Amino acid sequence: MMVQSYVDQGALPRNVIALVDRPADDITDNDDDETNAKSWTMSEVEIFRAAIATERLAACWLMSCYGMRRSEVLGVRWHRLDATALRVRRGRVAIGRETEEGLPKSRRSRRDLPPPADLEAALRALKTRQKAECLALGASWSDDRLIAVHENGSPVRPDWYSAEFQRIRQRTGLRRIPLKGLRNTSVSLMLASGIPVHIVAAWHGHDPAMSLSIYSDAHPRDLEAAAAALFGPDGARGPWQIGKF
């Protein structure tokens, strides 16, 4: 260290850098601290999917489970959905206390997603329900309507959506992750399933390098499988450990 060199030479009376407190590490000593969790395992996300099956906005929660950003879920309108694709073209984000709608995060974010069967069914059910709600309120229906709205037709706010996610998660007893952890989970599980990274990236609307560097999360079973693939199931634990557990 240059400063310490000057101290050794007598040019400085002491190393002032040594007096500065070191910033706290991002990782705590408690390896089980659930606040460090970025994503869920397949079994955990399946528990969440079962929990939201009866929720009014089950379709929105499924869109989140399939890796769509919060802004995308809250910004999609019914006319962007047809029999073949859910077209992501707009997003709704919080700006202070206001919510603004605009273009998606990047050019890659503009994409057409073929909805899986469970999501397609949930969207169909939500549309039927919202039409009935409109009728009860005496309001006219329009396919330009946002998908993520409350019973009275008011748009769902980003902060409400994130808070509601935590309420549902807490009710199920699942580990705490942020809402964006569902997106992390989607990326990680797709990669773990062997889906090519460029396809994973195209589905989620970002660069392939982003899938690997930020969103991908290795779980214990992934690490076990990686070790087993290297030298076989016995070699994963080493010959000295076999039979000791």
Coordinates of N, CA and C in Angstrom, one line a residue:
M1 N 0.9 -1.2 0.0 CA 0.0 0.0 0.0 C 0.9 1.2 0.0
M2 N 0.6 2.2 -0.9 CA 1.4 3.4 -1.0 C 1.5 4.2 0.2
V3 N 0.4 4.4 0.9 CA 0.4 5.2 2.1 C 1.3 4.6 3.2
Q4 N 1.2 3.3 3.3 CA 2.0 2.6 4.3 C 3.5 2.7 4.0
S5 N 3.8 2.7 2.7 CA 5.2 2.9 2.3 C 5.8 4.3 2.8
Y6 N 4.9 5.3 2.7 CA 5.4 6.6 3.2 C 5.6 6.6 4.7
V7 N 4.7 5.8 5.4 CA 4.9 5.7 6.8 C 6.2 5.1 7.2
D8 N 6.6 4.0 6.4 CA 7.8 3.3 6.7 C 9.0 4.2 6.4
Q9 N 8.9 5.1 5.4 CA 10.0 6.0 5.1 C 10.0 7.2 6.0
G10 N 9.1 7.4 6.9 CA 9.1 8.5 7.8 C 8.5 9.7 7.3
A11 N 7.9 9.7 6.0 CA 7.3 10.9 5.4 C 6.0 11.2 6.0
L12 N 5.3 10.2 6.5 CA 4.0 10.4 7.2 C 4.0 9.8 8.6
P13 N 3.4 10.4 9.6 CA 3.4 9.9 10.9 C 2.7 8.6 11.2
R14 N 1.6 8.4 10.4 CA 0.8 7.2 10.5 C 0.0 7.0 9.3
N15 N -0.6 5.8 9.2 CA -1.4 5.4 8.0 C -2.8 5.7 8.3
V16 N -3.3 6.8 7.8 CA -4.7 7.2 8.1 C -5.7 6.3 7.5
I17 N -5.4 5.6 6.4 CA -6.3 4.6 5.9 C -6.7 3.5 6.9
A18 N -5.7 3.2 7.7 CA -6.0 2.1 8.7 C -7.0 2.6 9.7
L19 N -7.3 3.9 9.8 CA -8.3 4.4 10.8 C -9.7 4.3 10.3
V20 N -9.8 4.1 9.0 CA -11.2 4.1 8.4 C -11.8 2.7 8.6
D21 N -13.1 2.8 9.1 CA -13.8 1.5 9.3 C -14.1 0.8 7.9
R22 N -13.9 -0.4 7.9 CA -14.2 -1.2 6.7 C -15.7 -1.3 6.5
P23 N -16.2 -1.1 5.2 CA -17.6 -1.3 5.0 C -18.0 -2.7 5.3
A24 N -19.3 -2.8 5.8 CA -19.8 -4.2 6.2 C -19.9 -5.0 4.9
D25 N -19.7 -6.3 5.0 CA -19.8 -7.2 3.9 C -21.3 -7.4 3.6
D26 N -21.6 -7.6 2.3 CA -22.9 -7.8 1.9 C -23.5 -9.1 2.4
I27 N -22.6 -10.1 2.6 CA -23.1 -11.4 3.1 C -22.8 -11.5 4.6
T28 N -23.8 -11.8 5.3 CA -23.7 -11.9 6.8 C -23.1 -13.2 7.2
D29 N -22.8 -13.3 8.5 CA -22.2 -14.5 9.0 C -23.3 -15.6 9.1
N30 N -24.6 -15.2 9.1 CA -25.7 -16.2 9.2 C -26.0 -16.7 7.8
D31 N -25.5 -17.9 7.4 CA -25.8 -18.4 6.1 C -27.2 -18.7 5.8
D32 N -28.0 -18.9 6.9 CA -29.4 -19.2 6.8 C -30.3 -18.0 6.7
D33 N -29.7 -16.8 6.7 CA -30.5 -15.5 6.7 C -31.3 -15.5 5.4
E34 N -32.6 -15.6 5.6 CA -33.5 -15.7 4.4 C -33.6 -14.4 3.6
T35 N -33.2 -13.3 4.2 CA -33.2 -12.0 3.5 C -32.2 -12.0 2.4
N36 N -31.2 -13.0 2.4 CA -30.3 -13.0 1.3 C -30.8 -13.8 0.1
A37 N -32.0 -14.4 0.2 CA -32.5 -15.2 -0.9 C -32.9 -14.4 -2.1
K38 N -32.5 -14.8 -3.3 CA -32.8 -14.1 -4.5 C -33.9 -14.7 -5.3
S39 N -34.1 -16.0 -5.0 CA -35.1 -16.8 -5.8 C -35.6 -18.0 -5.0
W40 N -36.5 -18.7 -5.6 CA -37.1 -19.9 -4.9 C -36.7 -21.1 -5.7
T41 N -36.8 -22.3 -5.1 CA -36.7 -23.5 -5.8 C -38.0 -23.9 -6.5
M42 N -37.9 -24.9 -7.3 CA -39.1 -25.3 -8.0 C -40.3 -25.7 -7.0
S43 N -40.0 -26.4 -6.0 CA -41.0 -26.8 -5.0 C -41.6 -25.5 -4.3
E44 N -40.8 -24.5 -4.1 CA -41.3 -23.3 -3.4 C -42.2 -22.5 -4.4
V45 N -41.8 -22.4 -5.6 CA -42.6 -21.6 -6.5 C -43.9 -22.4 -6.8
E46 N -43.9 -23.7 -6.8 CA -45.1 -24.5 -7.0 C -46.1 -24.2 -5.8
I47 N -45.6 -24.1 -4.6 CA -46.4 -23.8 -3.4 C -47.1 -22.4 -3.6
F48 N -46.3 -21.5 -4.1 CA -46.8 -20.1 -4.4 C -47.9 -20.2 -5.5
R49 N -47.6 -20.9 -6.5 CA -48.6 -21.1 -7.6 C -49.9 -21.7 -7.2
A50 N -49.8 -22.6 -6.3 CA -51.0 -23.2 -5.7 C -51.8 -22.2 -4.8
A51 N -51.0 -21.4 -4.1 CA -51.7 -20.4 -3.2 C -52.4 -19.3 -4.0
I52 N -51.9 -18.9 -5.2 CA -52.5 -17.8 -5.9 C -53.6 -18.3 -6.9
A53 N -53.9 -19.6 -6.9 CA -54.9 -20.2 -7.9 C -56.3 -19.6 -7.6
T54 N -56.6 -19.2 -6.4 CA -57.9 -18.7 -6.1 C -57.9 -17.2 -6.0
E55 N -56.8 -16.6 -6.2 CA -56.7 -15.1 -6.1 C -57.4 -14.5 -7.3
R56 N -58.0 -13.3 -7.1 CA -58.6 -12.6 -8.3 C -57.7 -12.3 -9.4
L57 N -56.5 -11.9 -9.0 CA -55.4 -11.6 -10.0 C -54.5 -12.7 -10.2
A58 N -55.0 -13.9 -10.2 CA -54.1 -15.1 -10.4 C -53.3 -15.0 -11.7
A59 N -54.0 -14.5 -12.7 CA -53.3 -14.4 -14.0 C -52.1 -13.4 -13.9
C60 N -52.2 -12.4 -13.2 CA -51.1 -11.4 -13.0 C -49.9 -12.1 -12.2
W61 N -50.3 -12.9 -11.2 CA -49.2 -13.5 -10.4 C -48.5 -14.6 -11.3
L62 N -49.3 -15.3 -12.2 CA -48.7 -16.2 -13.1 C -47.7 -15.5 -14.0
M63 N -48.1 -14.4 -14.5 CA -47.2 -13.6 -15.4 C -45.9 -13.3 -14.7
S64 N -46.0 -13.0 -13.4 CA -44.8 -12.7 -12.6 C -44.0 -14.0 -12.5
C65 N -44.7 -15.1 -12.2 CA -44.0 -16.4 -12.1 C -43.3 -16.8 -13.4
Y66 N -43.8 -16.4 -14.5 CA -43.2 -16.7 -15.8 C -42.2 -15.7 -16.1
G67 N -41.8 -14.8 -15.2 CA -40.6 -14.0 -15.4 C -40.9 -12.6 -15.9
M68 N -42.1 -12.2 -16.1 CA -42.4 -10.8 -16.6 C -42.1 -9.8 -15.5
R69 N -41.5 -8.6 -15.9 CA -41.3 -7.6 -14.9 C -42.6 -7.0 -14.3
R70 N -42.5 -6.4 -13.2 CA -43.6 -5.8 -12.6 C -44.2 -4.8 -13.5
S71 N -43.4 -3.9 -14.1 CA -43.9 -2.9 -14.9 C -44.6 -3.5 -16.1
E72 N -44.2 -4.6 -16.6 CA -44.8 -5.2 -17.8 C -46.2 -5.8 -17.4
V73 N -46.2 -6.5 -16.3 CA -47.5 -7.0 -15.8 C -48.5 -5.9 -15.6
L74 N -48.1 -4.8 -15.0 CA -49.0 -3.7 -14.7 C -49.3 -2.9 -16.0
G75 N -48.6 -3.0 -17.0 CA -48.8 -2.2 -18.2 C -49.4 -2.9 -19.4
V76 N -49.7 -4.2 -19.3 CA -50.2 -4.9 -20.4 C -51.8 -4.7 -20.5
R77 N -52.3 -4.5 -21.7 CA -53.7 -4.3 -21.9 C -54.3 -5.5 -22.6
W78 N -55.6 -5.6 -22.5 CA -56.3 -6.8 -23.1 C -56.1 -6.9 -24.6
H79 N -56.0 -5.8 -25.3 CA -55.9 -5.9 -26.7 C -54.5 -6.3 -27.2
R80 N -53.6 -6.4 -26.2 CA -52.2 -7.0 -26.5 C -52.2 -8.5 -26.4
L81 N -53.3 -9.1 -26.1 CA -53.4 -10.6 -25.9 C -54.3 -11.1 -27.0
D82 N -53.8 -12.2 -27.7 CA -54.6 -12.9 -28.6 C -54.4 -14.4 -28.5
A83 N -54.9 -15.2 -29.4 CA -54.8 -16.6 -29.3 C -53.3 -17.2 -29.3
T84 N -52.4 -16.4 -29.9 CA -51.1 -16.9 -30.1 C -50.0 -16.2 -29.2
A85 N -50.3 -15.0 -28.7 CA -49.2 -14.3 -28.0 C -49.7 -13.2 -27.1
L86 N -48.9 -13.0 -26.1 CA -49.1 -11.9 -25.2 C -48.0 -10.9 -25.6
R87 N -48.4 -9.8 -26.1 CA -47.4 -8.8 -26.7 C -47.0 -7.8 -25.6
V88 N -45.7 -7.8 -25.3 CA -45.2 -6.8 -24.3 C -44.7 -5.6 -25.1
R89 N -45.4 -4.5 -24.8 CA -45.1 -3.3 -25.6 C -45.0 -2.0 -24.7
R90 N -45.6 -2.1 -23.5 CA -45.7 -0.9 -22.6 C -45.4 -1.4 -21.2
G91 N -45.1 -0.4 -20.3 CA -44.8 -0.7 -18.9 C -45.4 0.4 -18.0
R92 N -45.7 0.1 -16.8 CA -46.2 1.1 -15.9 C -45.3 1.1 -14.6
V93 N -44.7 2.3 -14.3 CA -43.7 2.3 -13.2 C -44.1 3.4 -12.3
A94 N -43.6 3.3 -11.0 CA -43.8 4.3 -10.0 C -42.8 5.5 -10.2
I95 N -43.3 6.7 -10.3 CA -42.5 7.9 -10.2 C -42.9 8.7 -9.1
G96 N -42.2 8.6 -8.0 CA -42.7 9.2 -6.7 C -44.0 8.6 -6.3
R97 N -45.0 9.5 -6.1 CA -46.3 9.0 -5.7 C -47.2 8.7 -6.9
E98 N -46.7 9.0 -8.1 CA -47.5 8.8 -9.3 C -47.1 7.5 -10.0
T99 N -47.9 7.1 -10.9 CA -47.6 5.9 -11.8 C -47.7 6.4 -13.2
E100 N -46.6 6.1 -14.0 CA -46.6 6.5 -15.4 C -46.4 5.4 -16.3
E101 N -47.0 5.5 -17.4 CA -47.0 4.4 -18.5 C -46.0 4.9 -19.6
G102 N -45.2 4.0 -20.0 CA -44.3 4.4 -21.1 C -43.8 3.1 -21.8
L103 N -42.8 3.3 -22.6 CA -42.2 2.3 -23.4 C -41.5 1.3 -22.4
P104 N -41.3 0.0 -22.9 CA -40.6 -0.9 -22.0 C -39.2 -0.5 -21.7
K105 N -38.5 -1.3 -20.8 CA -37.2 -1.0 -20.3 C -36.2 -0.9 -21.4
S106 N -36.2 -1.7 -22.5 CA -35.3 -1.7 -23.5 C -35.9 -2.3 -24.8
R107 N -35.2 -2.2 -25.9 CA -35.7 -2.8 -27.1 C -35.9 -4.3 -27.0
R108 N -35.0 -5.0 -26.3 CA -35.2 -6.4 -26.1 C -36.5 -6.7 -25.3
S109 N -36.9 -5.8 -24.5 CA -38.1 -6.0 -23.7 C -39.4 -6.1 -24.6
R110 N -39.4 -5.6 -25.8 CA -40.5 -5.7 -26.7 C -40.5 -7.1 -27.3
R111 N -41.4 -7.9 -26.9 CA -41.4 -9.3 -27.3 C -42.8 -9.9 -27.3
D112 N -43.0 -11.0 -28.0 CA -44.3 -11.7 -28.0 C -44.1 -13.0 -27.4
L113 N -44.9 -13.2 -26.3 CA -44.7 -14.4 -25.5 C -46.0 -15.3 -25.7
P114 N -45.8 -16.5 -26.2 CA -46.9 -17.5 -26.3 C -47.3 -17.9 -24.9
P115 N -48.5 -17.6 -24.4 CA -48.9 -17.9 -23.1 C -49.0 -19.4 -22.8
P116 N -48.4 -20.0 -21.8 CA -48.6 -21.4 -21.5 C -50.1 -21.6 -21.1
A117 N -50.5 -22.9 -21.1 CA -51.9 -23.2 -21.0 C -52.5 -22.7 -19.7
D118 N -51.7 -22.8 -18.6 CA -52.3 -22.3 -17.3 C -52.5 -20.8 -17.3
L119 N -51.6 -20.1 -17.9 CA -51.7 -18.6 -17.9 C -52.8 -18.2 -18.9
E120 N -52.9 -18.9 -20.0 CA -54.0 -18.6 -20.9 C -55.4 -18.8 -20.3
A121 N -55.5 -19.9 -19.5 CA -56.8 -20.2 -18.8 C -57.1 -19.1 -17.7
A122 N -56.0 -18.7 -17.0 CA -56.2 -17.7 -16.0 C -56.6 -16.3 -16.5
L123 N -56.0 -16.0 -17.7 CA -56.3 -14.7 -18.3 C -57.8 -14.7 -18.8
R124 N -58.2 -15.9 -19.4 CA -59.5 -16.0 -19.9 C -60.5 -15.8 -18.7
A125 N -60.2 -16.4 -17.6 CA -61.1 -16.3 -16.4 C -61.2 -14.9 -15.9
L126 N -60.0 -14.3 -15.9 CA -59.9 -12.9 -15.3 C -60.7 -11.9 -16.2
K127 N -60.6 -12.1 -17.5 CA -61.4 -11.3 -18.5 C -62.9 -11.4 -18.3
T128 N -63.3 -12.7 -18.1 CA -64.7 -12.9 -17.9 C -65.2 -12.2 -16.6
R129 N -64.4 -12.3 -15.6 CA -64.7 -11.7 -14.3 C -64.8 -10.2 -14.4
Q130 N -63.8 -9.6 -15.1 CA -63.8 -8.2 -15.2 C -64.9 -7.6 -16.0
K131 N -65.4 -8.4 -17.0 CA -66.5 -8.0 -17.8 C -67.8 -7.9 -16.9
A132 N -67.9 -9.0 -16.0 CA -69.0 -9.0 -15.1 C -68.9 -7.8 -14.1
E133 N -67.7 -7.5 -13.6 CA -67.6 -6.4 -12.7 C -67.9 -5.1 -13.4
C134 N -67.6 -4.9 -14.6 CA -68.0 -3.7 -15.4 C -69.5 -3.6 -15.5
L135 N -70.1 -4.7 -15.8 CA -71.6 -4.7 -15.9 C -72.2 -4.3 -14.6
A136 N -71.7 -4.9 -13.5 CA -72.3 -4.5 -12.2 C -72.1 -3.1 -11.8
L137 N -71.0 -2.5 -12.3 CA -70.7 -1.0 -12.0 C -71.4 -0.1 -13.0
G138 N -72.0 -0.7 -14.1 CA -72.6 0.1 -15.1 C -71.6 0.8 -16.0
A139 N -70.4 0.2 -16.1 CA -69.4 0.8 -16.9 C -69.2 0.0 -18.2
S140 N -68.8 0.6 -19.3 CA -68.6 -0.1 -20.6 C -67.3 -0.8 -20.6
W141 N -67.3 -1.9 -21.3 CA -66.1 -2.6 -21.5 C -65.3 -2.2 -22.7
S142 N -63.9 -2.2 -22.5 CA -63.0 -1.9 -23.7 C -61.8 -2.8 -23.6
D143 N -61.4 -3.3 -24.7 CA -60.2 -4.2 -24.7 C -58.9 -3.3 -24.5
D144 N -59.1 -2.0 -24.5 CA -57.9 -1.1 -24.2 C -57.7 -1.1 -22.7
R145 N -58.5 -1.7 -21.9 CA -58.4 -1.7 -20.5 C -57.2 -2.5 -20.0
L146 N -56.5 -2.0 -19.0 CA -55.4 -2.7 -18.4 C -55.9 -4.0 -17.8
I147 N -55.0 -5.0 -17.8 CA -55.4 -6.3 -17.2 C -55.3 -6.2 -15.7
A148 N -54.3 -5.6 -15.2 CA -54.1 -5.5 -13.7 C -54.9 -4.3 -13.2
V149 N -56.1 -4.5 -12.8 CA -57.0 -3.5 -12.2 C -57.7 -4.1 -11.0
H150 N -58.2 -3.3 -10.1 CA -59.0 -3.7 -9.0 C -60.4 -3.9 -9.5
E151 N -61.3 -4.4 -8.5 CA -62.7 -4.6 -8.9 C -63.4 -3.4 -9.4
N152 N -63.0 -2.2 -8.9 CA -63.7 -1.0 -9.4 C -63.1 -0.4 -10.6
G153 N -62.1 -1.2 -11.2 CA -61.5 -0.7 -12.5 C -60.3 0.1 -12.4
S154 N -60.0 0.5 -11.2 CA -58.8 1.4 -11.0 C -57.5 0.5 -11.2
P155 N -56.5 1.1 -11.8 CA -55.2 0.4 -12.1 C -54.5 0.0 -10.8
V156 N -53.9 -1.2 -10.8 CA -53.1 -1.6 -9.7 C -51.8 -0.8 -9.6
R157 N -51.5 -0.3 -8.5 CA -50.3 0.5 -8.3 C -49.1 -0.5 -8.1
P158 N -47.9 -0.1 -8.5 CA -46.7 -0.9 -8.3 C -46.5 -1.3 -6.9
D159 N -46.6 -0.3 -6.0 CA -46.3 -0.5 -4.5 C -47.3 -1.5 -4.0
W160 N -48.6 -1.4 -4.4 CA -49.6 -2.3 -3.9 C -49.3 -3.8 -4.4
Y161 N -48.9 -3.9 -5.6 CA -48.6 -5.2 -6.2 C -47.4 -5.9 -5.4
S162 N -46.4 -5.1 -5.1 CA -45.3 -5.7 -4.4 C -45.7 -6.1 -3.0
A163 N -46.4 -5.2 -2.3 CA -46.9 -5.5 -0.9 C -47.8 -6.7 -0.9
E164 N -48.7 -6.8 -1.9 CA -49.6 -7.9 -1.9 C -48.9 -9.2 -2.2
F165 N -47.8 -9.2 -2.9 CA -47.0 -10.4 -3.1 C -46.4 -10.9 -1.8
Q166 N -45.9 -9.9 -1.0 CA -45.4 -10.3 0.3 C -46.5 -10.8 1.3
R167 N -47.7 -10.3 1.2 CA -48.8 -10.8 2.0 C -49.1 -12.2 1.6
I168 N -49.2 -12.5 0.4 CA -49.4 -13.9 -0.1 C -48.3 -14.8 0.3
R169 N -47.1 -14.4 0.1 CA -45.9 -15.2 0.5 C -45.9 -15.5 1.9
Q170 N -46.1 -14.5 2.8 CA -46.1 -14.7 4.2 C -47.2 -15.7 4.6
R171 N -48.3 -15.6 4.0 CA -49.4 -16.5 4.3 C -49.1 -18.0 4.0
T172 N -48.2 -18.2 3.0 CA -47.8 -19.5 2.7 C -46.6 -20.0 3.5
G173 N -46.0 -19.1 4.2 CA -44.8 -19.5 5.0 C -43.5 -19.7 4.2
L174 N -43.5 -19.2 2.9 CA -42.3 -19.3 2.1 C -41.3 -18.4 2.5
R175 N -40.0 -18.7 2.1 CA -38.9 -17.8 2.4 C -39.2 -16.4 1.7
R176 N -38.7 -15.4 2.4 CA -38.9 -14.0 1.9 C -37.9 -13.8 0.7
I177 N -38.5 -13.4 -0.4 CA -37.7 -12.9 -1.5 C -38.4 -11.6 -2.0
P178 N -37.7 -10.8 -2.7 CA -38.4 -9.6 -3.3 C -39.3 -10.1 -4.5
L179 N -40.2 -9.2 -4.9 CA -41.1 -9.6 -6.0 C -40.3 -9.9 -7.2
K180 N -39.2 -9.2 -7.5 CA -38.3 -9.5 -8.6 C -37.7 -10.8 -8.5
G181 N -37.7 -11.4 -7.3 CA -37.2 -12.8 -7.1 C -38.0 -13.8 -7.9
L182 N -39.2 -13.5 -8.3 CA -40.0 -14.4 -9.1 C -39.3 -14.5 -10.5
R183 N -38.9 -13.3 -11.0 CA -38.2 -13.2 -12.3 C -36.9 -14.0 -12.2
N184 N -36.1 -13.8 -11.1 CA -34.9 -14.5 -10.9 C -35.1 -16.0 -10.9
T185 N -36.2 -16.4 -10.2 CA -36.6 -17.8 -10.2 C -36.9 -18.4 -11.6
S186 N -37.6 -17.6 -12.4 CA -37.9 -18.1 -13.7 C -36.7 -18.3 -14.5
V187 N -35.8 -17.4 -14.5 CA -34.5 -17.5 -15.3 C -33.7 -18.7 -14.8
S188 N -33.6 -18.8 -13.5 CA -32.8 -19.9 -12.9 C -33.3 -21.3 -13.2
L189 N -34.6 -21.4 -13.1 CA -35.2 -22.7 -13.4 C -35.2 -23.1 -14.8
M190 N -35.4 -22.1 -15.7 CA -35.2 -22.4 -17.2 C -33.8 -22.8 -17.5
L191 N -32.8 -22.1 -17.0 CA -31.4 -22.5 -17.2 C -31.1 -23.9 -16.7
A192 N -31.6 -24.2 -15.5 CA -31.4 -25.5 -14.8 C -32.1 -26.6 -15.6
S193 N -33.1 -26.3 -16.3 CA -33.9 -27.3 -17.1 C -33.2 -27.5 -18.4
G194 N -32.1 -26.8 -18.7 CA -31.3 -27.1 -19.9 C -31.8 -26.2 -21.1
I195 N -32.7 -25.2 -20.9 CA -33.1 -24.4 -22.0 C -31.9 -23.5 -22.4
P196 N -31.6 -23.4 -23.7 CA -30.5 -22.6 -24.1 C -30.6 -21.1 -23.6
V197 N -29.5 -20.5 -23.3 CA -29.4 -19.2 -22.6 C -30.0 -18.2 -23.5
H198 N -29.8 -18.3 -24.9 CA -30.4 -17.2 -25.7 C -31.9 -17.3 -25.8
I199 N -32.5 -18.4 -25.6 CA -33.9 -18.6 -25.5 C -34.5 -18.0 -24.2
V200 N -33.8 -18.3 -23.1 CA -34.1 -17.8 -21.8 C -34.1 -16.3 -21.8
A201 N -33.1 -15.7 -22.4 CA -32.9 -14.3 -22.5 C -34.0 -13.7 -23.4
A202 N -34.4 -14.3 -24.5 CA -35.4 -13.8 -25.3 C -36.8 -13.8 -24.6
W203 N -37.0 -14.9 -23.9 CA -38.3 -14.9 -23.1 C -38.4 -13.8 -22.1
H204 N -37.3 -13.5 -21.4 CA -37.3 -12.5 -20.4 C -37.0 -11.1 -20.8
G205 N -36.6 -11.0 -22.1 CA -36.4 -9.6 -22.7 C -35.2 -9.0 -22.2
H206 N -34.1 -9.7 -22.2 CA -32.8 -9.1 -21.9 C -31.6 -9.8 -22.6
D207 N -30.4 -9.3 -22.4 CA -29.3 -9.8 -23.1 C -28.9 -11.2 -22.5
P208 N -28.4 -12.1 -23.3 CA -28.1 -13.4 -22.7 C -27.1 -13.4 -21.6
A209 N -26.1 -12.4 -21.7 CA -25.1 -12.3 -20.6 C -25.8 -11.9 -19.3
M210 N -26.9 -11.2 -19.4 CA -27.7 -10.8 -18.2 C -28.3 -12.0 -17.5
S211 N -28.7 -13.0 -18.3 CA -29.3 -14.2 -17.7 C -28.3 -14.9 -16.8
L212 N -27.0 -14.9 -17.3 CA -26.0 -15.7 -16.5 C -25.4 -14.9 -15.4
S213 N -25.2 -13.6 -15.6 CA -24.5 -12.8 -14.6 C -25.3 -12.2 -13.5
I214 N -26.6 -12.0 -13.7 CA -27.4 -11.3 -12.7 C -28.5 -12.2 -12.2
Y215 N -29.3 -12.7 -13.1 CA -30.6 -13.4 -12.7 C -30.4 -14.9 -12.3
S216 N -29.4 -15.5 -12.9 CA -29.3 -17.0 -12.6 C -28.9 -17.2 -11.2
D217 N -29.5 -18.1 -10.5 CA -29.2 -18.4 -9.1 C -29.0 -19.9 -9.0
A218 N -27.9 -20.4 -8.5 CA -27.7 -21.8 -8.3 C -28.2 -22.3 -6.9
H219 N -29.0 -23.3 -7.0 CA -29.5 -23.9 -5.7 C -28.7 -25.2 -5.4
P220 N -28.9 -25.6 -4.1 CA -28.1 -26.8 -3.7 C -28.2 -28.0 -4.6
R221 N -29.4 -28.3 -5.1 CA -29.6 -29.4 -6.0 C -28.9 -29.2 -7.3
D222 N -28.8 -27.9 -7.8 CA -28.0 -27.6 -9.0 C -26.6 -28.0 -8.8
L223 N -26.0 -27.6 -7.6 CA -24.6 -27.9 -7.3 C -24.4 -29.4 -7.2
E224 N -25.3 -30.1 -6.6 CA -25.2 -31.6 -6.5 C -25.1 -32.2 -7.9
A225 N -26.0 -31.7 -8.7 CA -26.1 -32.3 -10.1 C -24.8 -32.0 -10.9
A226 N -24.3 -30.8 -10.6 CA -23.0 -30.4 -11.3 C -21.9 -31.3 -10.9
A227 N -21.8 -31.5 -9.6 CA -20.7 -32.4 -9.1 C -20.9 -33.8 -9.6
A228 N -22.1 -34.3 -9.6 CA -22.4 -35.7 -10.0 C -22.0 -35.8 -11.5
A229 N -22.3 -34.8 -12.3 CA -22.0 -34.9 -13.7 C -20.5 -34.9 -14.0
L230 N -19.7 -34.4 -13.1 CA -18.2 -34.4 -13.3 C -17.6 -35.8 -13.3
F231 N -17.8 -36.5 -12.1 CA -17.1 -37.8 -11.9 C -18.1 -38.9 -11.6
G232 N -19.4 -38.6 -11.8 CA -20.4 -39.6 -11.5 C -20.9 -39.4 -10.0
P233 N -22.0 -40.0 -9.6 CA -22.6 -39.8 -8.3 C -21.7 -40.2 -7.2
D234 N -20.8 -41.2 -7.3 CA -19.9 -41.5 -6.2 C -18.8 -40.5 -6.1
G235 N -18.3 -40.0 -7.2 CA -17.2 -39.1 -7.2 C -17.6 -37.7 -6.6
A236 N -18.9 -37.4 -6.6 CA -19.4 -36.1 -6.2 C -19.0 -35.9 -4.7
R237 N -19.0 -36.9 -3.9 CA -18.7 -36.8 -2.5 C -17.3 -37.2 -2.2
G238 N -16.6 -37.9 -3.1 CA -15.2 -38.3 -2.8 C -15.3 -39.7 -2.2
P239 N -14.3 -40.6 -2.6 CA -14.4 -42.0 -2.1 C -14.2 -42.1 -0.6
W240 N -13.6 -41.1 0.0 CA -13.4 -41.1 1.5 C -14.7 -40.9 2.3
Q241 N -15.7 -40.3 1.6 CA -16.9 -39.9 2.3 C -18.1 -40.9 2.1
I242 N -17.9 -41.8 1.1 CA -19.0 -42.7 0.7 C -19.4 -43.5 1.9
G243 N -20.7 -43.5 2.2 CA -21.2 -44.3 3.3 C -21.2 -43.7 4.7
K244 N -20.7 -42.4 4.8 CA -20.5 -41.7 6.1 C -21.7 -40.9 6.4
F245 N -22.7 -40.8 5.5 CA -23.9 -40.0 5.8 C -25.1 -40.9 6.0

